Amino acid sequence: MKCTEVEYLAPLYWSGELEAQAMAEVEQHLKECPACAREMATQEQCDEMLQETLLSEPVHDEQLRQQVWAEIQQAPRWSPSRVWLAVGTAAAAVILFVGIRFLYPPGISDFGTTAGQVSASIWVDAADDHNEEVVKRAQRKWLYGTAEISALVAEKTGDAKLVAQLAPEHYHIDRMRICELAMRTYLHLVYTDGRHEVSFFLRRRGGEQLGGPKLAESNGRAVEGESVEKLQIAGFQSQRYTVVVVSEQPRQQTLDFASHAANSVLDIARLSGQNPSIPAVLLLH
Amino acid sequence: MRLSRQEEFEQVAMVHSKSLLRTALRLCREHPEAEDLVQETLLRAWRSFEQYEPGTNCKAWLFRIMLNLAAKRRQQSYRAPAPDSLDEMSEWNKMPAAPAVISFGESNVHAALGGMSEEHRVVLLLAVVEGFTCKEIGRILEIPVGTVMSRLSRARMGLRQRLLKLEQARYAPPVRAAAPGGGGMIQ
């Protein structure tokens, strides 16, 4: 058996679906090929780690189960009359849904939520968004005009001043849209100095974590960073906000953008008498 | 003694509520949305429980209902699926050298998983976490087994690449924050 055949059959090997003959051939190949044996061993460790991570997390389904049983007790049968009732309810729900979506486009309604346990790679999504929407200029609906942008920022974050205070030196706000990073809603603000454009992704802090690798500390706060290809990403979380910055400019420049923004948000917290908290500035990509 | 319909439903369907919720939490943006998805899945299963054939794979049947439902909901409030931004190498031997012993942090696992496309995340969860076979996944997602296999291989490689990148980033040289005006601005 060749390496490519082992690669092809690997999913069946892991799920135990291989026929006895094929299984024997794969195992024989693994005895003779150190490279494939190493790959299989690494993959096994990776699978086990994924299993352990997700299966060790508590899943609280008690309330959900109670609700399902309550519904079942109330509606044990699905009679024709109930079907018509359901059709009517569904129609009403559709009308309501359409109405809500007309007023509030998808994603807006969950803004500022503190619920949620999904942790995801915000920075990877931010890089994708910046690349598509700013670098490649993919067709998107943007909001223009400082007044309009400030009004929406105020509505979603509670502070219109953020638009000006997040702006890097010599940059001004150009446009904004609502987007989604790691399954959460953010405001995507694009600032420009006339030559460069930089993306700021902003949301009222919920349960999300940037969770990046820590490389250094500054004033007791973690500073983390990495350069991958041309995009640089930096992010921080204050007590009230999550901010992610993406630019094509050098790493230090991007870090300065984020640091400036972190200071601005800190100033807002100080001015408003809150305990400032800037846990980290992350420079990730 | 013959079980009542509700007792039977509890024994064969409701026992999978944790598995359904665990997967739903990786598909939905927020916890309440995931709970709502599972609740609707179980209620739909109850309503069509007459069609369920005793002795067949109830867990796979429930997952099929849930993933169909999730797809319909996604169509209703369409958002572009997040494509895997990292190149996932198709060839076995192009994989970057992996550490002999993997010890990535939990947060990295979540981050790597969350950054994958939903298509890859789903097959990975079904196969690795929920223990479905390729054949069962094919039936759940209504796709050929060959497609499951290739999707699963790419998903596994994608996850490993993401984990490696995150882990390499952790041990990259430190970056000093040169703060304008003398530093010390990051608090």
PDB file of C-alpha atoms in Angstrom, chain A residues 7-8 11-12 14-15 17 36 39 42-43 45-47 49-51 53-55 57 59-61 64-65 67-69 71-73 75-76 78 97 101 107 110 113 115-121 123-124 128 180 183-184 213-216 218-219 221 223 225-226 251-252 255-256 259-260 263 266 270 278 281, chain B residues 6 9-10 14 17-18 21-22 25-31 35 38-39 42-43 46-47 76-77 79 83 85 90-92 95 98 100-102 104 106 109-111 113-115 121 124-125 128-129 133-135 149 152-153 156-157 159-160 162-163 166 169-170 172-178 184-187:
ATOM      1  CA  GLU A   7      -3.860   9.119   3.490  1.00  0.00           C
ATOM      2  CA  TYR A   8      -7.074   8.474   1.569  1.00  0.00           C
ATOM      3  CA  PRO A  11     -10.814   8.650   7.985  1.00  0.00           C
ATOM      4  CA  LEU A  12     -12.095   5.076   7.698  1.00  0.00           C
ATOM      5  CA  TRP A  14      -9.925   6.206  12.549  1.00  0.00           C
ATOM      6  CA  SER A  15     -13.626   5.387  12.552  1.00  0.00           C
ATOM      7  CA  GLU A  17     -14.842   1.214   9.165  1.00  0.00           C
ATOM      8  CA  CYS A  36       3.021   7.847   7.935  1.00  0.00           C
ATOM      9  CA  GLU A  39       1.460  11.367  11.041  1.00  0.00           C
ATOM     10  CA  THR A  42       0.202  12.965  15.789  1.00  0.00           C
ATOM     11  CA  GLN A  43      -3.318  12.828  14.410  1.00  0.00           C
ATOM     12  CA  GLN A  45      -3.039  12.872  19.775  1.00  0.00           C
ATOM     13  CA  CYS A  46      -4.837  15.740  18.086  1.00  0.00           C
ATOM     14  CA  ASP A  47      -8.141  13.835  18.000  1.00  0.00           C
ATOM     15  CA  MET A  49      -7.087  16.416  22.642  1.00  0.00           C
ATOM     16  CA  LEU A  50     -10.157  17.671  20.792  1.00  0.00           C
ATOM     17  CA  GLN A  51     -12.274  14.974  22.432  1.00  0.00           C
ATOM     18  CA  THR A  53     -11.364  19.423  25.555  1.00  0.00           C
ATOM     19  CA  LEU A  54     -14.958  19.289  24.398  1.00  0.00           C
ATOM     20  CA  LEU A  55     -16.138  16.265  26.357  1.00  0.00           C
ATOM     21  CA  GLU A  57     -16.765  20.773  29.387  1.00  0.00           C
ATOM     22  CA  VAL A  59     -23.078  20.873  29.214  1.00  0.00           C
ATOM     23  CA  HIS A  60     -26.064  22.177  31.115  1.00  0.00           C
ATOM     24  CA  ASP A  61     -29.121  20.775  29.422  1.00  0.00           C
ATOM     25  CA  LEU A  64     -33.688  22.669  28.114  1.00  0.00           C
ATOM     26  CA  ARG A  65     -34.948  19.178  28.943  1.00  0.00           C
ATOM     27  CA  GLN A  67     -38.790  22.944  28.619  1.00  0.00           C
ATOM     28  CA  VAL A  68     -39.039  20.140  26.085  1.00  0.00           C
ATOM     29  CA  TRP A  69     -41.005  17.957  28.487  1.00  0.00           C
ATOM     30  CA  GLU A  71     -44.040  21.378  25.705  1.00  0.00           C
ATOM     31  CA  ILE A  72     -44.618  17.682  25.175  1.00  0.00           C
ATOM     32  CA  GLN A  73     -47.001  17.492  28.122  1.00  0.00           C
ATOM     33  CA  ALA A  75     -49.110  19.164  23.262  1.00  0.00           C
ATOM     34  CA  PRO A  76     -48.843  15.404  23.350  1.00  0.00           C
ATOM     35  CA  TRP A  78     -50.208  16.636  16.707  1.00  0.00           C
ATOM     36  CA  PHE A  97     -39.533  38.035  11.793  1.00  0.00           C
ATOM     37  CA  ARG A 101     -35.351  42.020  10.185  1.00  0.00           C
ATOM     38  CA  GLY A 107     -26.689  40.439  13.686  1.00  0.00           C
ATOM     39  CA  ASP A 110     -27.425  40.452  19.668  1.00  0.00           C
ATOM     40  CA  THR A 113     -24.966  40.624  24.855  1.00  0.00           C
ATOM     41  CA  ALA A 115     -24.249  35.596  27.099  1.00  0.00           C
ATOM     42  CA  GLY A 116     -22.403  32.972  25.125  1.00  0.00           C
ATOM     43  CA  GLN A 117     -19.766  30.373  25.599  1.00  0.00           C
ATOM     44  CA  VAL A 118     -18.436  30.139  22.088  1.00  0.00           C
ATOM     45  CA  SER A 119     -14.810  31.084  21.941  1.00  0.00           C
ATOM     46  CA  ALA A 120     -13.401  31.482  18.461  1.00  0.00           C
ATOM     47  CA  SER A 121     -10.585  33.002  16.486  1.00  0.00           C
ATOM     48  CA  TRP A 123      -8.387  37.660  14.801  1.00  0.00           C
ATOM     49  CA  VAL A 124      -8.559  35.198  11.926  1.00  0.00           C
ATOM     50  CA  ASP A 128     -10.420  37.796   6.541  1.00  0.00           C
ATOM     51  CA  GLU A 180     -19.520  39.259  12.340  1.00  0.00           C
ATOM     52  CA  MET A 183     -19.965  34.387  15.472  1.00  0.00           C
ATOM     53  CA  ARG A 184     -20.379  37.701  17.289  1.00  0.00           C
ATOM     54  CA  PRO A 213      -0.526  33.915  22.915  1.00  0.00           C
ATOM     55  CA  LYS A 214       1.331  36.080  25.412  1.00  0.00           C
ATOM     56  CA  LEU A 215       4.820  37.243  24.459  1.00  0.00           C
ATOM     57  CA  ALA A 216       5.678  40.085  26.830  1.00  0.00           C
ATOM     58  CA  SER A 218       3.950  46.040  29.756  1.00  0.00           C
ATOM     59  CA  ASN A 219       2.772  47.715  32.930  1.00  0.00           C
ATOM     60  CA  ARG A 221      -0.411  43.679  31.074  1.00  0.00           C
ATOM     61  CA  VAL A 223       1.625  42.101  25.131  1.00  0.00           C
ATOM     62  CA  GLY A 225       2.328  39.326  18.875  1.00  0.00           C
ATOM     63  CA  GLU A 226       3.227  37.607  15.670  1.00  0.00           C
ATOM     64  CA  ARG A 251       3.820  45.372  13.119  1.00  0.00           C
ATOM     65  CA  GLN A 252       4.948  48.244  15.345  1.00  0.00           C
ATOM     66  CA  LEU A 255       0.608  47.908  17.720  1.00  0.00           C
ATOM     67  CA  ASP A 256       0.757  51.693  18.083  1.00  0.00           C
ATOM     68  CA  SER A 259      -2.075  51.054  22.008  1.00  0.00           C
ATOM     69  CA  HIS A 260      -3.443  54.478  21.149  1.00  0.00           C
ATOM     70  CA  ASN A 263      -5.318  54.530  25.946  1.00  0.00           C
ATOM     71  CA  LEU A 266      -8.859  53.822  29.197  1.00  0.00           C
ATOM     72  CA  ARG A 270     -11.117  57.140  33.890  1.00  0.00           C
ATOM     73  CA  ILE A 278      -6.926  46.983  29.816  1.00  0.00           C
ATOM     74  CA  VAL A 281      -2.826  44.261  23.806  1.00  0.00           C
TER      75      VAL A 281
ATOM     76  CA  GLN B   6     -42.958   9.287  26.417  1.00  0.00           C
ATOM     77  CA  PHE B   9     -38.760   8.897  23.843  1.00  0.00           C
ATOM     78  CA  GLU B  10     -36.847   9.636  27.040  1.00  0.00           C
ATOM     79  CA  MET B  14     -33.738  12.632  25.219  1.00  0.00           C
ATOM     80  CA  SER B  17     -29.714  16.104  24.525  1.00  0.00           C
ATOM     81  CA  LYS B  18     -26.210  16.802  25.875  1.00  0.00           C
ATOM     82  CA  LEU B  21     -26.344  20.826  22.776  1.00  0.00           C
ATOM     83  CA  ARG B  22     -22.568  20.359  22.740  1.00  0.00           C
ATOM     84  CA  LEU B  25     -22.967  25.390  20.931  1.00  0.00           C
ATOM     85  CA  ARG B  26     -20.302  25.167  18.218  1.00  0.00           C
ATOM     86  CA  LEU B  27     -22.782  26.079  15.492  1.00  0.00           C
ATOM     87  CA  CYS B  28     -24.643  28.982  17.066  1.00  0.00           C
ATOM     88  CA  ARG B  29     -23.484  32.398  18.057  1.00  0.00           C
ATOM     89  CA  GLU B  30     -24.943  32.381  21.531  1.00  0.00           C
ATOM     90  CA  HIS B  31     -25.926  29.851  24.152  1.00  0.00           C
ATOM     91  CA  GLU B  35     -30.580  25.774  23.367  1.00  0.00           C
ATOM     92  CA  VAL B  38     -31.851  21.723  20.366  1.00  0.00           C
ATOM     93  CA  GLN B  39     -35.276  22.315  21.888  1.00  0.00           C
ATOM     94  CA  LEU B  42     -36.289  17.428  20.147  1.00  0.00           C
ATOM     95  CA  LEU B  43     -39.829  18.728  19.711  1.00  0.00           C
ATOM     96  CA  TRP B  46     -41.222  13.983  19.252  1.00  0.00           C
ATOM     97  CA  ARG B  47     -43.823  15.038  16.702  1.00  0.00           C
ATOM     98  CA  GLN B  76     -33.420  32.644   6.829  1.00  0.00           C
ATOM     99  CA  SER B  77     -30.865  35.016   8.305  1.00  0.00           C
ATOM    100  CA  ARG B  79     -24.593  35.300   6.665  1.00  0.00           C
ATOM    101  CA  PRO B  83     -14.168  30.179   4.751  1.00  0.00           C
ATOM    102  CA  SER B  85      -8.557  31.398   5.597  1.00  0.00           C
ATOM    103  CA  SER B  90      -4.125  18.511   0.539  1.00  0.00           C
ATOM    104  CA  GLU B  91      -1.088  16.335   0.471  1.00  0.00           C
ATOM    105  CA  TRP B  92      -0.199  14.255   3.448  1.00  0.00           C
ATOM    106  CA  MET B  95       1.932  18.971   6.620  1.00  0.00           C
ATOM    107  CA  ALA B  98       4.216  18.477  14.153  1.00  0.00           C
ATOM    108  CA  ALA B 100       6.111  14.836  18.969  1.00  0.00           C
ATOM    109  CA  VAL B 101       3.764  15.472  21.866  1.00  0.00           C
ATOM    110  CA  ILE B 102       0.939  17.911  21.379  1.00  0.00           C
ATOM    111  CA  PHE B 104      -2.033  22.831  23.094  1.00  0.00           C
ATOM    112  CA  GLU B 106      -7.837  24.490  25.748  1.00  0.00           C
ATOM    113  CA  VAL B 109      -8.442  24.314  20.701  1.00  0.00           C
ATOM    114  CA  HIS B 110     -11.515  26.518  20.930  1.00  0.00           C
ATOM    115  CA  ALA B 111      -9.895  29.261  18.893  1.00  0.00           C
ATOM    116  CA  LEU B 113     -12.093  25.132  16.026  1.00  0.00           C
ATOM    117  CA  GLY B 114     -14.003  28.389  15.952  1.00  0.00           C
ATOM    118  CA  GLY B 115     -11.902  29.699  13.095  1.00  0.00           C
ATOM    119  CA  ARG B 121     -16.173  22.012  11.986  1.00  0.00           C
ATOM    120  CA  LEU B 124     -14.910  17.049  12.828  1.00  0.00           C
ATOM    121  CA  LEU B 125     -17.374  17.308  15.706  1.00  0.00           C
ATOM    122  CA  VAL B 128     -14.112  12.934  16.551  1.00  0.00           C
ATOM    123  CA  VAL B 129     -16.287  14.180  19.393  1.00  0.00           C
ATOM    124  CA  THR B 133     -18.706   6.771  11.398  1.00  0.00           C
ATOM    125  CA  CYS B 134     -18.135   8.229   7.934  1.00  0.00           C
ATOM    126  CA  LYS B 135     -21.141   6.300   6.683  1.00  0.00           C
ATOM    127  CA  MET B 149     -13.743  11.345   3.927  1.00  0.00           C
ATOM    128  CA  LEU B 152     -12.768  15.091   7.262  1.00  0.00           C
ATOM    129  CA  SER B 153      -9.150  14.837   6.103  1.00  0.00           C
ATOM    130  CA  ARG B 156      -8.238  17.450  10.538  1.00  0.00           C
ATOM    131  CA  MET B 157      -5.310  19.046   8.700  1.00  0.00           C
ATOM    132  CA  LEU B 159      -7.290  22.061  12.765  1.00  0.00           C
ATOM    133  CA  ARG B 160      -3.708  20.933  13.168  1.00  0.00           C
ATOM    134  CA  ARG B 162      -4.394  26.289  13.146  1.00  0.00           C
ATOM    135  CA  LEU B 163      -3.231  24.768  16.410  1.00  0.00           C
ATOM    136  CA  LEU B 166      -1.379  29.399  17.566  1.00  0.00           C
ATOM    137  CA  ALA B 169       2.830  32.288  17.993  1.00  0.00           C
ATOM    138  CA  ARG B 170       2.951  31.627  21.718  1.00  0.00           C
ATOM    139  CA  ALA B 172       7.632  33.537  18.997  1.00  0.00           C
ATOM    140  CA  PRO B 173      10.087  36.253  20.099  1.00  0.00           C
ATOM    141  CA  PRO B 174       8.504  38.867  22.348  1.00  0.00           C
ATOM    142  CA  VAL B 175       7.345  42.150  20.888  1.00  0.00           C
ATOM    143  CA  ARG B 176       8.075  45.237  22.909  1.00  0.00           C
ATOM    144  CA  ALA B 177       5.297  47.777  22.996  1.00  0.00           C
ATOM    145  CA  ALA B 178       7.021  51.018  22.114  1.00  0.00           C
ATOM    146  CA  GLY B 184       4.060  52.578  29.629  1.00  0.00           C
ATOM    147  CA  MET B 185       0.724  53.274  28.016  1.00  0.00           C
ATOM    148  CA  ILE B 186      -0.578  49.760  28.022  1.00  0.00           C
ATOM    149  CA  GLN B 187      -1.967  49.132  31.400  1.00  0.00           C
TER     150      GLN B 187
END
